Coordinates of C-alpha atoms and ligand atoms in Angstrom, one line a residue:
M3 CA 104.1 9.7 152.5
S4 CA 100.9 11.7 153.1
L5 CA 100.0 15.1 151.4
L6 CA 101.1 17.3 154.0
E7 CA 104.4 15.4 154.9
F8 CA 105.2 15.7 151.0
I9 CA 104.1 19.1 151.2
K10 CA 106.0 20.1 155.1
K11 CA 109.4 17.4 154.6
S12 CA 109.6 18.3 150.3
P13 CA 112.7 21.2 149.0
K14 CA 111.6 23.8 148.7
A15 CA 112.7 27.7 146.6
E16 CA 111.1 31.1 147.7
L17 CA 110.4 33.6 144.7
H18 CA 108.3 36.7 146.0
L19 CA 108.9 37.4 149.4
H20 CA 110.0 41.2 150.8
I21 CA 112.4 40.5 154.4
E22 CA 110.5 43.6 155.6
G23 CA 107.4 41.5 154.9
T24 CA 108.9 39.0 158.0
L25 CA 109.1 41.8 161.3
E26 CA 106.7 40.1 163.6
P27 CA 105.5 42.3 166.4
E28 CA 107.2 40.8 169.2
Q29 CA 111.0 41.9 166.7
M30 CA 109.0 44.7 165.3
F31 CA 108.1 45.9 170.4
A32 CA 111.9 44.2 170.7
L33 CA 113.4 46.4 168.0
A34 CA 111.1 49.5 168.7
K35 CA 112.2 49.4 172.0
R36 CA 116.4 48.5 171.5
N37 CA 116.0 51.7 169.4
N38 CA 114.0 54.4 171.1
I39 CA 111.6 54.4 168.4
D40 CA 108.3 54.8 169.0
I41 CA 105.9 52.8 167.3
P42 CA 101.0 53.8 166.9
F43 CA 100.7 50.1 168.9
K44 CA 99.7 49.8 172.7
N45 CA 100.8 45.9 172.8
I46 CA 101.6 43.6 170.2
D47 CA 97.9 42.4 170.6
D48 CA 97.3 46.0 169.4
V49 CA 99.5 45.5 166.7
K50 CA 97.6 42.1 165.0
K51 CA 94.4 43.4 165.8
A52 CA 95.5 46.4 163.1
Y53 CA 96.4 42.9 160.2
N54 CA 93.8 43.9 158.9
F55 CA 93.6 45.2 155.6
S56 CA 91.0 46.2 153.3
N57 CA 93.6 46.6 150.5
L58 CA 97.6 47.3 148.8
E59 CA 97.3 50.2 149.8
S60 CA 95.9 50.4 153.0
F61 CA 98.7 47.1 154.3
L62 CA 101.4 49.0 153.0
K63 CA 100.8 52.2 155.1
T64 CA 100.9 50.5 158.4
Y65 CA 104.1 47.8 156.4
Y66 CA 106.3 51.7 156.2
E67 CA 105.6 52.4 159.8
G68 CA 107.0 49.4 161.1
A69 CA 109.3 49.0 158.7
K70 CA 110.5 52.2 161.3
V71 CA 112.1 50.0 164.2
L72 CA 115.1 49.0 162.1
I73 CA 118.4 51.6 162.6
K74 CA 121.1 49.2 162.8
E75 CA 123.3 46.9 160.3
Q76 CA 122.6 44.8 164.1
D77 CA 118.5 45.2 163.0
F78 CA 118.6 44.2 159.3
F79 CA 121.0 41.0 160.5
E80 CA 118.8 39.6 163.0
L81 CA 115.8 40.0 160.2
T82 CA 117.0 38.6 158.2
W83 CA 118.3 35.5 160.6
A84 CA 114.7 34.8 162.0
Y85 CA 113.9 34.6 158.3
V86 CA 116.5 32.6 157.5
L87 CA 115.4 30.2 160.4
K88 CA 111.7 30.0 159.0
C89 CA 113.6 28.3 155.9
K90 CA 115.2 26.2 157.8
E91 CA 111.6 24.7 159.0
D92 CA 109.7 24.3 155.9
N93 CA 112.6 23.1 154.2
I94 CA 112.9 26.3 152.0
V95 CA 116.3 25.4 150.7
H96 CA 117.1 28.6 148.0
T97 CA 115.3 31.8 148.7
E98 CA 115.3 35.3 145.9
I99 CA 114.6 37.8 148.7
F100 CA 113.3 41.6 148.0
F101 CA 114.4 44.8 149.9
D102 CA 113.2 48.0 149.5
P103 CA 116.4 50.7 149.8
Q104 CA 114.4 54.0 149.6
T105 CA 112.0 52.5 152.5
H106 CA 114.8 52.7 154.7
T107 CA 117.5 55.9 153.4
K108 CA 114.4 57.9 152.8
R109 CA 114.5 57.8 157.3
G110 CA 118.1 58.8 156.3
I111 CA 119.4 55.4 156.7
S112 CA 122.1 54.5 154.9
F113 CA 122.4 52.3 151.9
D114 CA 125.2 50.1 152.9
I115 CA 123.2 49.8 156.9
V116 CA 120.8 48.4 155.0
I117 CA 122.3 45.4 152.4
N118 CA 124.8 44.0 155.2
G119 CA 123.2 42.9 157.5
I120 CA 121.3 41.5 155.3
Y121 CA 123.8 39.2 152.7
K122 CA 125.9 38.8 156.8
A123 CA 123.0 36.7 157.6
F124 CA 122.9 34.6 154.2
Q125 CA 125.9 34.5 153.9
K126 CA 126.0 32.8 157.2
A127 CA 123.0 31.2 156.6
E128 CA 124.9 29.3 153.6
K129 CA 128.2 28.9 155.5
E130 CA 126.5 27.0 158.4
F131 CA 123.2 25.1 157.1
G132 CA 123.7 25.4 152.7
L133 CA 120.6 27.8 151.8
S134 CA 121.0 29.6 148.5
F135 CA 120.0 33.0 148.3
K136 CA 119.5 35.5 145.6
I137 CA 118.8 39.6 146.9
I138 CA 116.9 41.7 144.3
M139 CA 116.9 45.4 145.0
C140 CA 112.8 46.8 144.6
F141 CA 112.4 50.3 143.4
L142 CA 108.7 51.7 145.5
R143 CA 106.8 53.0 142.6
H144 CA 104.8 55.2 144.7
L145 CA 108.8 57.1 144.1
D146 CA 108.9 59.2 140.8
E147 CA 111.5 57.4 138.1
E148 CA 114.8 59.9 139.2
E149 CA 114.6 59.3 143.0
G150 CA 115.2 54.9 141.6
F151 CA 118.4 56.5 139.3
K152 CA 118.9 58.1 142.7
I153 CA 119.7 54.5 144.6
F154 CA 120.6 52.4 141.6
D155 CA 124.1 54.4 142.0
Q156 CA 124.6 53.8 145.2
A157 CA 123.5 49.2 144.6
L158 CA 126.2 49.5 142.3
I159 CA 128.7 49.9 144.3
H160 CA 126.4 46.6 146.5
K161 CA 126.8 44.8 142.1
D162 CA 128.7 41.3 144.2
K163 CA 125.3 41.1 147.0
I164 CA 122.5 42.6 144.4
Y165 CA 121.4 40.1 141.4
G166 CA 117.8 41.3 140.2
I167 CA 116.0 45.0 140.2
G168 CA 112.3 44.8 141.4
L169 CA 109.3 47.2 141.3
D170 CA 107.1 47.2 144.3
S171 CA 104.3 49.5 146.5
S172 CA 101.2 51.0 144.9
E173 CA 101.0 49.3 141.9
T174 CA 97.8 50.9 140.7
G175 CA 98.2 55.3 138.8
N176 CA 102.1 53.5 138.7
P177 CA 102.6 51.2 135.5
P178 CA 105.8 49.6 135.3
S179 CA 106.0 52.5 131.3
K180 CA 106.6 54.9 134.6
F181 CA 110.2 52.8 135.2
E182 CA 111.7 52.1 131.4
K183 CA 114.6 54.3 131.1
L184 CA 115.6 53.0 135.6
F185 CA 115.0 49.5 133.5
K186 CA 116.8 49.5 130.9
K187 CA 120.0 50.7 132.2
A188 CA 119.6 48.7 135.4
I189 CA 120.0 45.6 131.9
E190 CA 123.1 47.7 130.4
Y191 CA 124.4 47.0 133.8
G192 CA 123.7 43.4 134.0
F193 CA 121.4 43.0 136.9
I194 CA 118.2 40.8 136.1
T195 CA 115.0 43.0 136.5
V196 CA 111.4 41.2 137.9
A197 CA 108.0 44.0 139.1
H198 CA 105.2 43.0 140.4
A199 CA 102.0 43.6 138.3
G200 CA 98.7 42.2 138.4
E201 CA 99.1 41.9 141.7
E202 CA 95.9 44.4 142.0
G203 CA 95.9 46.9 138.4
P204 CA 94.9 45.1 135.5
P205 CA 96.2 43.2 132.5
E206 CA 97.8 45.9 130.8
Y207 CA 100.0 46.3 134.0
M208 CA 101.4 43.0 133.0
W209 CA 101.7 43.2 129.3
E210 CA 104.2 46.9 130.1
A211 CA 106.5 45.2 132.1
L212 CA 106.7 42.2 129.8
N213 CA 107.5 44.7 127.2
L214 CA 109.4 47.4 128.1
L215 CA 111.0 46.7 131.7
N216 CA 111.6 43.3 130.3
V217 CA 111.2 41.2 133.0
K218 CA 111.9 37.4 133.6
R219 CA 108.5 36.9 135.8
I220 CA 106.3 38.9 137.4
D221 CA 105.2 39.1 141.1
H222 CA 102.1 38.2 140.8
G223 CA 100.4 38.0 137.8
V224 CA 96.6 36.5 139.4
Q225 CA 95.4 39.4 136.8
C226 CA 96.6 37.7 134.3
L227 CA 93.2 35.2 132.9
K228 CA 91.0 38.7 132.4
D229 CA 93.2 38.7 128.7
K230 CA 93.4 35.6 126.2
K231 CA 96.8 36.4 124.8
L232 CA 98.1 37.9 128.0
V233 CA 97.9 34.0 129.0
E234 CA 98.3 32.4 125.7
K235 CA 101.9 35.1 125.6
L236 CA 102.3 33.5 130.1
S237 CA 101.6 30.1 129.0
K238 CA 103.5 29.8 126.1
N239 CA 107.0 31.3 126.7
Q240 CA 106.7 30.0 130.7
I241 CA 107.2 33.8 131.7
P242 CA 107.2 32.6 135.8
L243 CA 104.4 34.4 138.1
T244 CA 104.9 34.0 141.8
V245 CA 101.7 33.5 143.2
C246 CA 100.6 34.5 146.8
P247 CA 98.4 33.0 147.9
L248 CA 97.3 34.1 152.0
S249 CA 98.9 37.5 150.7
N250 CA 95.8 37.4 147.7
I251 CA 93.3 37.3 150.7
K252 CA 94.7 39.3 153.6
L253 CA 94.8 42.2 150.5
R254 CA 92.1 41.4 148.9
V255 CA 91.9 40.6 145.7
F256 CA 90.1 37.2 146.8
N257 CA 87.3 37.1 149.2
E258 CA 89.0 33.6 149.5
L259 CA 91.0 30.9 149.4
K260 CA 88.0 29.1 147.9
E261 CA 87.3 31.5 145.6
H262 CA 92.0 31.3 144.6
N263 CA 93.0 31.1 140.9
L264 CA 95.8 29.1 141.2
K265 CA 94.8 25.7 139.8
K266 CA 93.2 27.5 137.3
M267 CA 96.3 28.8 136.2
L268 CA 97.4 25.2 136.7
D269 CA 95.2 23.9 133.2
K270 CA 96.8 26.7 131.6
K271 CA 99.4 25.9 132.0
L272 CA 101.5 28.5 133.1
M273 CA 104.3 28.5 135.5
V274 CA 103.1 29.2 138.8
M275 CA 104.7 28.4 142.5
V276 CA 103.7 29.3 145.7
N277 CA 105.4 32.1 147.9
S278 CA 104.3 33.8 150.7
D279 CA 105.2 37.9 149.9
D280 CA 105.1 39.4 153.8
P281 CA 104.5 36.1 156.4
A282 CA 104.8 38.7 158.5
Y283 CA 101.6 40.2 158.0
F284 CA 99.6 38.0 156.1
G285 CA 99.4 34.8 158.2
G286 CA 102.0 32.6 157.8
Y287 CA 105.7 31.0 156.1
L288 CA 105.8 29.5 152.2
N289 CA 104.7 26.3 154.4
K290 CA 101.5 27.4 155.6
N291 CA 100.6 29.2 152.5
L292 CA 100.8 26.0 150.9
I293 CA 98.6 23.5 152.4
E294 CA 95.6 25.8 153.3
T295 CA 96.2 26.4 149.9
Q296 CA 95.8 22.9 149.1
L297 CA 93.2 22.3 151.4
A298 CA 90.8 24.8 149.9
L299 CA 91.7 24.4 145.8
N300 CA 91.9 20.3 147.1
L301 CA 94.7 20.8 144.6
S302 CA 96.1 17.0 144.0
K303 CA 99.6 15.7 144.7
D304 CA 100.3 15.9 140.6
E305 CA 100.2 19.2 141.6
V306 CA 101.6 20.0 144.5
R307 CA 104.3 18.3 142.9
T308 CA 104.2 20.8 140.0
L309 CA 104.3 24.4 142.5
L310 CA 107.2 22.1 143.2
V311 CA 109.5 22.0 140.8
N312 CA 108.0 25.2 139.4
S313 CA 109.9 26.4 142.5
F314 CA 113.1 25.9 141.3
K315 CA 112.2 26.0 137.7
S316 CA 111.3 29.6 137.4
S317 CA 114.6 30.5 140.4
F318 CA 117.7 32.2 139.4
L319 CA 119.4 28.8 140.1
N320 CA 122.0 27.7 137.8
E321 CA 120.8 24.8 135.6
E322 CA 122.3 22.0 137.3
K323 CA 121.7 23.3 140.6
K324 CA 118.0 23.0 139.6
K325 CA 118.1 19.7 137.9
E326 CA 120.0 18.7 141.7
W327 CA 117.0 19.6 143.4
I328 CA 113.9 18.8 141.2
S329 CA 115.0 15.2 141.6
K330 CA 114.6 15.6 145.0
I331 CA 110.9 16.2 145.8
Ligands
ADE407 N1 105.9 45.9 148.7 C1 105.4 44.8 149.9 N2 105.1 44.1 149.7 C2 104.0 44.1 148.9 C3 102.7 43.4 147.9 N3 102.6 42.0 147.9 N4 102.8 44.0 146.2 C4 103.6 45.1 145.8 N5 104.2 46.1 147.3 C5 104.3 45.0 148.1
ZN408 ZN1 105.4 41.4 147.3

């Protein structure tokens, strides 16, 4: 089997995906029309031209603008269902996705509408083709901790649907320490925690995510190679880093895929795997991330296998399920 076929056909887990980041331009236009919402784009070509980002902050502006077309439960259902079909296409058998409730409640959309639309689509996918899933609710780190506490109270009503708590949005200037009390409370209530750190921000933010937020995984984490002690800790404890190569290129964390440090991270025995982050904005879903990264870094079949195995090892599936999927790679 060629390496390309191996990538396409292997079962995979995706661990870093923002559901709002799967809003394709075509769907954005259709929803804008249906819901009578103004968007700052004339046509689909115009949208694609706007997807030329200089950093995380410039992307987030467009991303929050796009999310404004999501109004009704049916919109969140259809958004999620479109992603679920991509999972089927890419042979993703398990996915752990983020959603950003504050992006929607800030616009007057109720928490219930958001979570119910997303959850119902995954329930249907689980029933119809066995896709397993976990939902992680992220706090927007550019907002203050007080607002996080308010949204957390609403999340408690839906505790049966939400597995974990994460942290996303503008990293620079918003260190994990800003949310120490909120994450402590989330852990007390039985949620697992993860956080975006070391995407653009310094290794110090990764230390804070580990020591103050007690995260089980770090999202991105590509800045860790700047800190030898941090690499030692991550490697010794096999703390997963959910790396997103195409995202890192689009947001100019690295100039080109050939310069990405994923292979160096593998060489240092770090627990890394490949994910798609916001695929509608960054040019591709999971298989495309894997295929392009393999080509650019000339990864061997063993290295690709390690990435796929790591996606299951780093997931929140139980040990039995992890073993079962890994045996099929
Ligand atoms: N929200 C959506 N995508 C994100 C990313 N890559 N980093 C931080 N926040 C995000
Ligand atoms: Zn992300």
